[in-house]
Amino acid sequence: MIATTTEIRVRYAETDAMGIAYHGSYITWLEVGRVRMLDEVGLPYRELESTGYRLPVLEVHAQYFQPARFDDLVSIKSIMNQMPTVRMRIDYELHCADRLLCTGYSLHAFVDNAGAPTKPPKHLLEKLREHFS
Amino acid sequence: MIATTTEIRVRYAETDAMGIAYHGSYITWLEVGRVRMLDEVGLPYRELESTGYRLPVLEVHAQYFQPARFDDLVSIKSIMNQMPTVRMRIDYELHCADRLLCTGYSLHAFVDNAGAPTKPPKHLLEKLREHFS
Amino acid sequence: MIATTTEIRVRYAETDAMGIAYHGSYITWLEVGRVRMLDEVGLPYRELESTGYRLPVLEVHAQYFQPARFDDLVSIKSIMNQMPTVRMRIDYELHCADRLLCTGYSLHAFVDNAGAPTKPPKHLLEKLREHFS
Amino acid sequence: MIATTTEIRVRYAETDAMGIAYHGSYITWLEVGRVRMLDEVGLPYRELESTGYRLPVLEVHAQYFQPARFDDLVSIKSIMNQMPTVRMRIDYELHCADRLLCTGYSLHAFVDNAGAPTKPPKHLLEKLREHFS
């Protein structure tokens, strides 16, 4: 199991006319959490791309509990509960202080530069295995 | 059952470095479909807001099948399968020509101006009932 | 001189906590106007890209007069006042009904697939020349 | 003169099909820089809002020199060259390492909760004066 936490501050651009963060903004925040997780694992997404891999999103889900507001400091916890196979699933928990804002998950495929499905890169699996043994 | 269809064209702003529409862009497109559905039902969201209602998103889900690209004409089918109670659920199917791009749903609460949960507005239920009888 | 007009409706995603359309949303709307202009000229941007050209933005400017609100119908007038040379400039005027919302312009270069500056494509100049003679 | 610097990392959501950061993303980054500047001055925008002020954007300008790419660390320098009068102008310089990406400025009005133009709040002017004496 891998869990990493990163923080963002809500931008004005991310709010909407309800006076709170637009629900779609959270989808981008999940991306921020996911990218930081791969950084911490030691295999930045940028590097994955440069070695010919892409991790397109197959599925995304978010459940909203409390609103975030402009300038709120939102902590994004990203959790990988199991080793990726042909799919990689990441779960998320977003908090502002001790308020739970949102939970969600994203499901990803591994594809090569041509967009064809492929196995997860070996060096990614090796890096991840350290965390699951 | 209510089903309405609207169309958008993929903006460059909505694409990402994979050369396709960013998965988060679809969440906004679901909103476009939902707003158009309320228009067609005869109760524009704008009017709902002006009479003191908000329909915040409780949950959103999207599953991606095929990518959309810049300038693609995407049709957004929004479907209400059952009358709203304290919750309103809308399902979505997005196509580009005959390619299925994405399916999803959103779940909404009804709240008043102060953010307190409330029953769906009577005039909305009346309008909807015509479609479910 | 070429002038084309297209319309968008303000999405909830494009509003902010001031209750109006976020000023950055207009920059995307300028793109929508520009893309539609190239469509009407008979040389869609998509086609320009497929023949190896890109028109990156060198400069963008917007001046805001009146706010747009959720669901407002915004008309985007895009104007090309002179034939492109190594640069292409487009001016914009955005209205909601008879209210002037915003004026602006964008300045573009022509680059090839490798990102190197290049002359505007001949077929674009030919199409444009019809409008400037 | 006040100058503050903050950093963002380019999100995948902020890239486009050219493989670089979408030009409109920079407009949001200017906002991030501006908000951080007000924080450092000791008068967070959030507080300004809670005391009944808004600083809508009257004008925004950006000039692009080099592209930013996904995951790039972009430093945003925000500069206030003169004390605000009825208007406030902020200039920006964006770098990635030693590459200049973008320069720009934004011009703001001060308005009250009702949207009527007003003088800048006294406590803001006092805070700023310390930097201009």
Coordinates of C-alpha atoms in Angstrom, one line a residue:
Chain A
M1 CA 0.0 0.0 0.0
I2 CA 1.3 3.4 -0.9
A3 CA -0.2 6.7 0.4
T4 CA 1.1 10.1 -0.3
T5 CA -0.3 13.5 0.5
T6 CA 0.1 16.8 -1.3
E7 CA -1.6 20.2 -0.9
I8 CA -3.2 22.7 -3.2
R9 CA -4.8 26.1 -2.5
V10 CA -8.1 26.7 -4.2
R11 CA -7.7 29.2 -7.0
Y12 CA -10.4 31.8 -7.8
A13 CA -10.5 30.3 -11.3
E14 CA -11.6 27.0 -9.6
T15 CA -14.6 28.5 -7.8
D16 CA -18.1 28.9 -9.3
A17 CA -21.1 31.1 -8.9
M18 CA -22.2 29.1 -5.9
G19 CA -19.3 30.7 -4.1
I20 CA -17.5 27.3 -3.7
A21 CA -15.0 25.3 -5.7
Y22 CA -16.6 23.9 -8.9
H23 CA -17.0 20.1 -8.6
G24 CA -15.1 19.6 -11.8
S25 CA -12.0 21.3 -10.2
Y26 CA -11.6 18.3 -7.9
I27 CA -11.0 16.1 -10.9
T28 CA -7.9 18.1 -11.7
W29 CA -6.9 18.0 -8.0
L30 CA -7.0 14.2 -8.2
E31 CA -4.5 14.5 -11.1
V32 CA -2.3 16.6 -8.9
G33 CA -2.4 14.0 -6.2
R34 CA -1.7 11.2 -8.6
V35 CA 1.3 13.0 -10.2
R36 CA 2.8 13.7 -6.8
M37 CA 2.4 10.0 -5.9
L38 CA 4.3 8.9 -8.9
D39 CA 7.0 11.5 -8.0
E40 CA 7.3 10.1 -4.5
V41 CA 7.5 6.5 -5.8
G42 CA 10.5 7.6 -7.8
L43 CA 8.9 7.4 -11.3
P44 CA 7.6 10.8 -12.3
Y45 CA 4.8 10.7 -14.9
R46 CA 6.9 12.9 -17.1
E47 CA 9.6 10.1 -17.2
L48 CA 7.0 7.5 -17.9
E49 CA 5.9 9.5 -20.9
S50 CA 9.4 10.0 -22.1
T51 CA 9.9 6.2 -22.0
G52 CA 6.9 5.8 -24.2
Y53 CA 4.1 5.2 -21.8
R54 CA 0.8 6.9 -21.2
L55 CA -1.7 6.2 -18.4
P56 CA -5.1 7.4 -19.8
V57 CA -8.0 7.6 -17.4
L58 CA -10.5 4.8 -17.9
E59 CA -12.8 5.8 -15.1
V60 CA -13.1 8.6 -12.6
H61 CA -15.4 8.9 -9.6
A62 CA -15.9 11.6 -7.0
Q63 CA -18.2 12.0 -4.1
Y64 CA -18.6 15.4 -2.4
F65 CA -19.2 15.9 1.3
Q66 CA -18.3 19.5 2.1
P67 CA -17.5 22.4 -0.1
A68 CA -14.1 24.0 -0.5
R69 CA -13.9 27.7 -0.8
F70 CA -11.4 30.1 -2.4
D71 CA -8.0 30.0 -0.9
D72 CA -8.8 26.9 1.2
L73 CA -5.8 24.7 1.7
V74 CA -6.9 21.3 0.5
S75 CA -4.8 18.2 1.3
I76 CA -5.1 15.4 -1.3
K77 CA -4.3 11.9 0.0
S78 CA -3.6 9.5 -2.9
I79 CA -3.7 5.8 -2.1
M80 CA -2.7 2.8 -4.1
N81 CA -4.1 -0.3 -2.4
Q82 CA -2.9 -2.9 -4.7
M83 CA -0.2 -3.5 -7.3
P84 CA -1.3 -2.5 -10.8
T85 CA -2.0 -5.3 -13.3
V86 CA -3.2 -4.2 -16.7
R87 CA -5.1 -1.5 -14.8
M88 CA -4.0 0.9 -12.1
R89 CA -6.4 2.1 -9.5
I90 CA -5.8 5.1 -7.2
D91 CA -8.1 6.2 -4.4
Y92 CA -8.3 9.7 -3.0
E93 CA -9.4 11.5 0.1
L94 CA -9.5 15.3 0.1
H95 CA -9.6 17.3 3.4
C96 CA -9.6 20.9 4.4
A97 CA -8.3 20.9 7.9
D98 CA -10.3 18.1 9.5
R99 CA -13.3 18.5 7.2
L100 CA -13.6 15.7 4.6
L101 CA -14.4 17.3 1.3
C102 CA -14.4 14.5 -1.2
T103 CA -13.4 10.9 -1.8
G104 CA -12.9 9.4 -5.2
Y105 CA -10.9 7.1 -7.4
S106 CA -9.4 6.9 -10.8
L107 CA -8.7 3.8 -12.9
H108 CA -6.0 3.8 -15.6
A109 CA -4.8 1.7 -18.4
F110 CA -1.2 1.5 -19.7
V111 CA -0.8 2.3 -23.3
D112 CA 2.2 2.9 -25.6
N113 CA 3.0 5.9 -27.7
A114 CA 0.7 4.5 -30.4
G115 CA -2.2 4.2 -27.9
A116 CA -2.1 0.4 -27.8
P117 CA -2.7 -1.3 -24.5
T118 CA 0.4 -2.5 -22.9
K119 CA 1.7 -4.0 -19.7
P120 CA 2.8 -1.7 -16.9
P121 CA 6.5 -0.7 -17.4
K122 CA 8.9 -3.0 -15.5
H123 CA 10.7 -0.2 -13.8
L124 CA 7.4 1.1 -12.4
L125 CA 6.5 -2.4 -11.1
E126 CA 9.9 -2.7 -9.5
K127 CA 9.5 0.7 -7.8
L128 CA 6.0 -0.2 -6.6
R129 CA 6.9 -3.7 -5.4
E130 CA 9.1 -2.2 -2.7
H131 CA 6.0 -0.7 -1.2
F132 CA 3.9 -3.8 -1.4
S133 CA 6.2 -6.4 0.0
Chain B
M1 CA -38.1 9.1 -18.5
I2 CA -36.6 12.2 -20.1
A3 CA -33.8 12.3 -22.6
T4 CA -32.4 15.3 -24.3
T5 CA -29.4 15.7 -26.5
T6 CA -27.1 18.7 -27.1
E7 CA -23.8 19.1 -28.9
I8 CA -20.5 20.7 -28.1
R9 CA -17.3 21.0 -30.2
V10 CA -14.1 20.2 -28.4
R11 CA -12.1 23.4 -27.7
Y12 CA -8.3 23.5 -27.9
A13 CA -8.4 24.6 -24.2
E14 CA -10.1 21.3 -23.4
T15 CA -7.3 19.1 -25.0
D16 CA -4.2 18.0 -23.2
A17 CA -0.7 16.9 -24.1
M18 CA -1.9 13.4 -25.1
G19 CA -3.4 15.1 -28.1
I20 CA -6.9 14.3 -26.9
A21 CA -9.6 15.9 -24.8
Y22 CA -8.6 16.0 -21.1
H23 CA -10.7 13.6 -19.1
G24 CA -11.7 16.4 -16.7
S25 CA -13.3 18.3 -19.6
Y26 CA -16.0 15.7 -19.9
I27 CA -17.2 16.7 -16.4
T28 CA -18.0 20.2 -17.7
W29 CA -19.7 18.7 -20.7
L30 CA -22.0 16.7 -18.4
E31 CA -22.9 20.0 -16.9
V32 CA -23.7 21.4 -20.3
G33 CA -26.0 18.4 -21.0
R34 CA -27.7 18.7 -17.7
V35 CA -28.3 22.5 -18.1
R36 CA -29.8 21.9 -21.5
M37 CA -32.1 19.2 -20.2
L38 CA -33.5 21.5 -17.6
D39 CA -34.0 24.1 -20.3
E40 CA -36.0 21.6 -22.4
V41 CA -38.0 20.5 -19.4
G42 CA -39.0 24.2 -19.1
L43 CA -37.3 25.0 -15.9
P44 CA -33.9 26.5 -16.7
Y45 CA -31.3 26.2 -13.9
R46 CA -30.9 29.9 -13.9
E47 CA -34.6 30.2 -13.0
L48 CA -34.2 27.6 -10.3
E49 CA -31.4 29.6 -8.8
S50 CA -33.4 32.8 -9.0
T51 CA -36.2 31.2 -7.0
G52 CA -33.7 30.2 -4.3
Y53 CA -32.6 26.7 -5.2
R54 CA -29.2 25.2 -5.9
L55 CA -28.5 21.6 -7.2
P56 CA -25.0 20.9 -5.9
V57 CA -23.3 17.8 -7.2
L58 CA -23.1 15.0 -4.6
E59 CA -21.4 12.5 -6.8
V60 CA -20.0 12.3 -10.3
H61 CA -18.9 9.3 -12.3
A62 CA -17.4 9.0 -15.8
Q63 CA -16.2 6.0 -17.8
Y64 CA -14.1 6.6 -20.9
F65 CA -14.2 4.4 -24.0
Q66 CA -12.8 6.3 -26.9
P67 CA -10.9 9.7 -27.0
A68 CA -12.4 12.9 -28.4
R69 CA -10.1 15.2 -30.3
F70 CA -9.9 18.9 -30.9
D71 CA -12.9 20.2 -32.9
D72 CA -14.8 16.9 -32.6
L73 CA -18.5 17.4 -32.5
V74 CA -19.6 15.6 -29.3
S75 CA -23.3 14.8 -28.7
I76 CA -24.3 14.7 -25.0
K77 CA -27.3 12.6 -24.2
S78 CA -28.7 13.3 -20.8
I79 CA -31.2 10.9 -19.3
M80 CA -33.4 11.2 -16.2
N81 CA -34.7 7.7 -15.6
Q82 CA -36.7 8.4 -12.5
M83 CA -38.5 11.3 -10.8
P84 CA -36.2 13.1 -8.3
T85 CA -36.9 12.6 -4.6
V86 CA -34.5 14.3 -2.2
R87 CA -31.9 13.4 -4.8
M88 CA -31.8 13.8 -8.6
R89 CA -29.8 11.5 -10.7
I90 CA -28.9 12.1 -14.4
D91 CA -27.2 9.6 -16.7
Y92 CA -25.1 10.6 -19.7
E93 CA -23.9 9.1 -22.9
L94 CA -21.4 11.0 -25.1
H95 CA -20.8 10.1 -28.7
C96 CA -18.8 11.4 -31.5
A97 CA -20.6 10.3 -34.7
D98 CA -21.2 6.6 -33.9
R99 CA -18.3 6.2 -31.5
L100 CA -19.2 5.9 -27.8
L101 CA -16.8 8.2 -25.9
C102 CA -18.0 8.2 -22.4
T103 CA -20.9 7.2 -20.1
G104 CA -21.4 8.7 -16.7
Y105 CA -23.9 10.0 -14.1
S106 CA -24.3 12.8 -11.6
L107 CA -26.2 12.8 -8.4
H108 CA -27.6 16.1 -7.0
A109 CA -29.1 17.4 -3.8
F110 CA -31.6 20.2 -3.6
V111 CA -30.5 23.0 -1.2
D112 CA -31.9 26.5 -0.5
N113 CA -30.0 29.7 -0.6
A114 CA -28.5 29.1 2.8
G115 CA -27.2 25.7 1.7
A116 CA -29.7 23.7 3.7
P117 CA -31.1 20.5 2.2
T118 CA -34.6 21.0 0.9
K119 CA -37.3 19.2 -1.1
P120 CA -37.2 19.6 -4.9
P121 CA -39.2 22.7 -5.9
K122 CA -42.9 22.0 -6.7
H123 CA -42.8 23.6 -10.1
L124 CA -39.9 21.4 -11.1
L125 CA -41.7 18.3 -10.0
E126 CA -44.8 19.4 -11.9
K127 CA -42.9 19.9 -15.0
L128 CA -41.1 16.6 -14.7
R129 CA -44.3 14.7 -13.8
E130 CA -45.6 15.3 -17.3
H131 CA -42.7 13.2 -18.6
F132 CA -43.1 10.4 -16.2
S133 CA -46.8 9.7 -16.3
Chain C
M1 CA -11.3 42.5 -43.7
I2 CA -13.0 39.4 -42.4
A3 CA -15.5 39.4 -39.6
T4 CA -17.3 36.3 -38.3
T5 CA -19.6 35.9 -35.3
T6 CA -20.3 32.9 -33.2
E7 CA -22.1 32.4 -29.9
I8 CA -21.4 30.5 -26.7
R9 CA -23.5 30.2 -23.6
V10 CA -21.7 30.7 -20.3
R11 CA -21.1 27.4 -18.5
Y12 CA -21.3 27.1 -14.7
A13 CA -17.7 25.9 -14.8
E14 CA -16.8 29.3 -16.3
T15 CA -18.2 31.3 -13.5
D16 CA -16.4 32.3 -10.3
A17 CA -17.2 33.2 -6.7
M18 CA -18.0 36.8 -7.7
G19 CA -21.1 35.2 -9.4
I20 CA -19.9 36.2 -12.9
A21 CA -17.9 34.6 -15.6
Y22 CA -14.2 34.3 -14.6
H23 CA -12.0 36.7 -16.6
G24 CA -9.8 33.9 -17.8
S25 CA -12.8 32.1 -19.4
Y26 CA -12.9 34.9 -22.0
I27 CA -9.5 33.8 -23.3
T28 CA -11.0 30.5 -24.2
W29 CA -13.9 32.2 -25.8
L30 CA -11.5 34.2 -28.0
E31 CA -10.2 30.8 -29.1
V32 CA -13.7 29.6 -30.0
G33 CA -14.2 32.8 -32.1
R34 CA -10.9 32.3 -33.8
V35 CA -11.5 28.7 -34.6
R36 CA -14.9 29.5 -36.1
M37 CA -13.4 32.3 -38.2
L38 CA -10.9 29.8 -39.8
D39 CA -13.8 27.4 -40.4
E40 CA -15.8 30.1 -42.2
V41 CA -12.8 31.1 -44.2
G42 CA -12.6 27.6 -45.4
L43 CA -9.5 26.5 -43.7
P44 CA -10.3 24.8 -40.4
Y45 CA -7.6 24.9 -37.8
R46 CA -7.7 21.2 -37.6
E47 CA -6.8 21.0 -41.2
L48 CA -4.0 23.5 -40.8
E49 CA -2.6 21.2 -38.1
S50 CA -2.9 18.1 -40.2
T51 CA -0.9 19.8 -42.9
G52 CA 1.9 20.5 -40.5
Y53 CA 1.1 24.0 -39.2
R54 CA 0.6 25.4 -35.7
L55 CA -0.5 29.0 -34.8
P56 CA 0.8 29.5 -31.3
V57 CA -0.4 32.6 -29.4
L58 CA 2.3 35.2 -29.1
E59 CA 0.2 37.7 -27.3
V60 CA -3.3 38.0 -25.9
H61 CA -5.1 41.0 -24.6
A62 CA -8.5 41.5 -23.1
Q63 CA -10.4 44.5 -21.7
Y64 CA -13.5 43.9 -19.6
F65 CA -16.5 46.3 -19.6
Q66 CA -19.5 44.4 -18.3
P67 CA -19.7 41.0 -16.6
A68 CA -21.3 38.0 -18.2
R69 CA -23.3 35.6 -16.0
F70 CA -24.1 31.9 -16.0
D71 CA -26.2 30.9 -19.1
D72 CA -25.7 34.3 -20.8
L73 CA -25.6 34.0 -24.5
V74 CA -22.3 35.7 -25.6
S75 CA -21.7 36.6 -29.1
I76 CA -18.0 36.6 -30.2
K77 CA -17.1 38.8 -33.2
S78 CA -13.7 37.9 -34.6
I79 CA -12.1 40.4 -37.0
M80 CA -9.1 40.1 -39.2
N81 CA -8.2 43.6 -40.3
Q82 CA -5.2 42.8 -42.4
M83 CA -3.6 39.9 -44.2
P84 CA -1.2 37.9 -42.0
T85 CA 2.5 38.3 -42.7
V86 CA 4.7 36.3 -40.4
R87 CA 2.2 37.2 -37.8
M88 CA -1.6 37.0 -37.7
R89 CA -3.6 39.4 -35.6
I90 CA -7.3 38.9 -34.7
D91 CA -9.4 41.3 -32.9
Y92 CA -12.5 40.4 -30.8
E93 CA -15.7 42.0 -29.6
L94 CA -17.9 40.2 -27.1
H95 CA -21.5 41.2 -26.5
C96 CA -24.4 39.9 -24.5
A97 CA -27.5 41.3 -26.2
D98 CA -26.5 44.9 -26.7
R99 CA -24.1 45.1 -23.8
L100 CA -20.4 45.2 -24.7
L101 CA -18.6 42.7 -22.4
C102 CA -15.1 42.6 -23.6
T103 CA -12.7 43.6 -26.4
G104 CA -9.4 42.0 -27.1
Y105 CA -6.9 40.7 -29.6
S106 CA -4.6 37.8 -30.1
L107 CA -1.4 37.7 -32.1
H108 CA -0.1 34.5 -33.6
A109 CA 3.0 33.1 -35.2
F110 CA 3.1 30.3 -37.8
V111 CA 5.3 27.4 -36.9
D112 CA 5.9 24.0 -38.4
N113 CA 5.6 20.6 -36.6
A114 CA 9.0 21.0 -35.2
G115 CA 8.1 24.4 -33.7
A116 CA 10.2 26.4 -36.1
P117 CA 8.8 29.7 -37.4
T118 CA 7.6 29.5 -40.9
K119 CA 5.6 31.5 -43.4
P120 CA 1.8 31.3 -43.4
P121 CA 0.6 28.3 -45.5
K122 CA -0.1 29.3 -49.2
H123 CA -3.6 27.8 -49.2
L124 CA -4.5 30.0 -46.1
L125 CA -3.2 33.1 -47.8
E126 CA -5.1 32.3 -50.9
K127 CA -8.3 31.8 -49.0
L128 CA -7.8 35.0 -47.1
R129 CA -6.9 37.0 -50.2
E130 CA -10.4 36.6 -51.5
H131 CA -11.6 38.6 -48.5
F132 CA -9.0 41.4 -48.7
S133 CA -9.2 42.2 -52.4
Chain D
M1 CA 7.7 48.8 -5.3
I2 CA 6.6 45.4 -4.2
A3 CA 7.8 42.1 -5.8
T4 CA 6.9 38.7 -4.7
T5 CA 7.6 35.3 -6.3
T6 CA 5.6 32.1 -6.1
E7 CA 5.8 28.8 -7.9
I8 CA 3.4 26.4 -9.6
R9 CA 3.9 23.2 -11.4
V10 CA 2.2 22.7 -14.7
R11 CA -0.7 20.4 -14.4
Y12 CA -1.7 18.0 -17.2
A13 CA -5.1 19.7 -17.3
E14 CA -3.3 22.9 -18.2
T15 CA -1.5 21.5 -21.3
D16 CA -3.0 21.3 -24.7
A17 CA -2.7 19.2 -27.9
M18 CA 0.4 21.2 -28.9
G19 CA 2.1 19.3 -26.0
I20 CA 2.6 22.6 -24.1
A21 CA 0.8 24.6 -21.5
Y22 CA -2.3 26.2 -23.0
H23 CA -1.9 30.0 -23.3
G24 CA -5.1 30.5 -21.3
S25 CA -3.6 28.6 -18.3
Y26 CA -1.1 31.5 -17.8
I27 CA -4.0 33.9 -17.0
T28 CA -4.9 31.7 -14.0
W29 CA -1.2 31.6 -13.0
L30 CA -1.2 35.4 -13.0
E31 CA -4.1 35.2 -10.5
V32 CA -2.0 32.8 -8.4
G33 CA 0.8 35.2 -8.3
R34 CA -1.4 38.2 -7.5
V35 CA -3.2 36.3 -4.6
R36 CA 0.2 35.4 -3.2
M37 CA 1.4 39.0 -3.4
L38 CA -1.6 40.2 -1.4
D39 CA -0.9 37.4 1.1
E40 CA 2.7 38.6 1.5
V41 CA 1.6 42.2 1.9
G42 CA -0.5 41.1 4.8
L43 CA -3.9 41.6 3.3
P44 CA -5.1 38.3 1.8
Y45 CA -7.7 38.6 -1.0
R46 CA -10.0 36.5 1.0
E47 CA -9.9 39.1 3.8
L48 CA -10.5 41.9 1.3
E49 CA -13.6 40.1 0.2
S50 CA -14.8 39.5 3.7
T51 CA -14.6 43.2 4.4
G52 CA -16.7 43.9 1.4
Y53 CA -14.3 44.6 -1.4
R54 CA -13.8 42.9 -4.8
L55 CA -10.9 43.6 -7.3
P56 CA -12.4 42.7 -10.7
V57 CA -10.1 42.5 -13.6
L58 CA -10.4 45.5 -16.0
E59 CA -7.7 44.4 -18.3
V60 CA -5.3 41.5 -18.8
H61 CA -2.3 41.1 -21.1
A62 CA 0.1 38.3 -21.7
Q63 CA 3.0 38.0 -24.1
Y64 CA 4.5 34.5 -24.6
F65 CA 8.2 33.8 -25.3
Q66 CA 8.9 30.2 -24.6
P67 CA 6.5 27.3 -23.9
A68 CA 6.0 25.6 -20.6
R69 CA 5.5 21.9 -20.5
F70 CA 3.8 19.4 -18.2
D71 CA 5.3 19.3 -14.7
D72 CA 7.6 22.3 -15.4
L73 CA 8.2 24.4 -12.3
V74 CA 7.1 27.9 -13.2
S75 CA 8.1 30.8 -11.1
I76 CA 5.7 33.7 -11.1
K77 CA 7.1 37.1 -10.2
S78 CA 4.4 39.7 -9.4
I79 CA 5.4 43.3 -9.3
M80 CA 3.5 46.4 -8.1
N81 CA 5.4 49.4 -9.4
Q82 CA 3.2 52.1 -8.0
M83 CA 0.6 52.6 -5.3
P84 CA -3.0 51.9 -6.5
T85 CA -5.3 54.8 -7.0
V86 CA -8.7 54.0 -8.2
R87 CA -6.9 51.3 -10.2
M88 CA -4.4 48.7 -9.3
R89 CA -1.9 47.5 -11.8
I90 CA 0.3 44.4 -11.3
D91 CA 3.0 43.2 -13.7
Y92 CA 4.2 39.7 -14.1
E93 CA 7.2 37.8 -15.2
L94 CA 7.1 34.0 -15.5
H95 CA 10.2 31.9 -15.8
C96 CA 11.0 28.2 -15.9
A97 CA 14.6 27.9 -14.6
D98 CA 16.3 30.7 -16.5
R99 CA 14.0 30.7 -19.5
L100 CA 11.6 33.6 -19.7
L101 CA 8.1 32.2 -20.5
C102 CA 5.8 35.1 -20.4
T103 CA 5.3 38.7 -19.3
G104 CA 2.0 40.3 -18.6
Y105 CA 0.0 42.6 -16.5
S106 CA -3.4 43.0 -15.0
L107 CA -5.4 46.1 -14.2
H108 CA -8.0 46.0 -11.4
A109 CA -10.8 48.2 -10.1
F110 CA -12.0 48.3 -6.5
V111 CA -15.7 47.7 -6.1
D112 CA -18.0 47.1 -3.2
N113 CA -20.3 44.2 -2.6
A114 CA -22.9 45.8 -4.8
G115 CA -20.4 46.1 -7.6
A116 CA -20.1 49.9 -7.4
P117 CA -16.7 51.4 -7.9
T118 CA -15.0 52.5 -4.7
K119 CA -11.7 53.7 -3.4
P120 CA -9.1 51.2 -2.3
P121 CA -9.6 50.1 1.3
K122 CA -7.6 52.2 3.8
H123 CA -6.0 49.2 5.4
L124 CA -4.7 48.0 2.0
L125 CA -3.2 51.4 1.3
E126 CA -1.6 51.5 4.7
K127 CA -0.1 48.1 4.2
L128 CA 1.2 49.0 0.8
R129 CA 2.5 52.4 1.8
E130 CA 5.2 50.7 3.9
H131 CA 6.6 49.3 0.7
F132 CA 6.5 52.5 -1.3
S133 CA 8.0 54.9 1.2

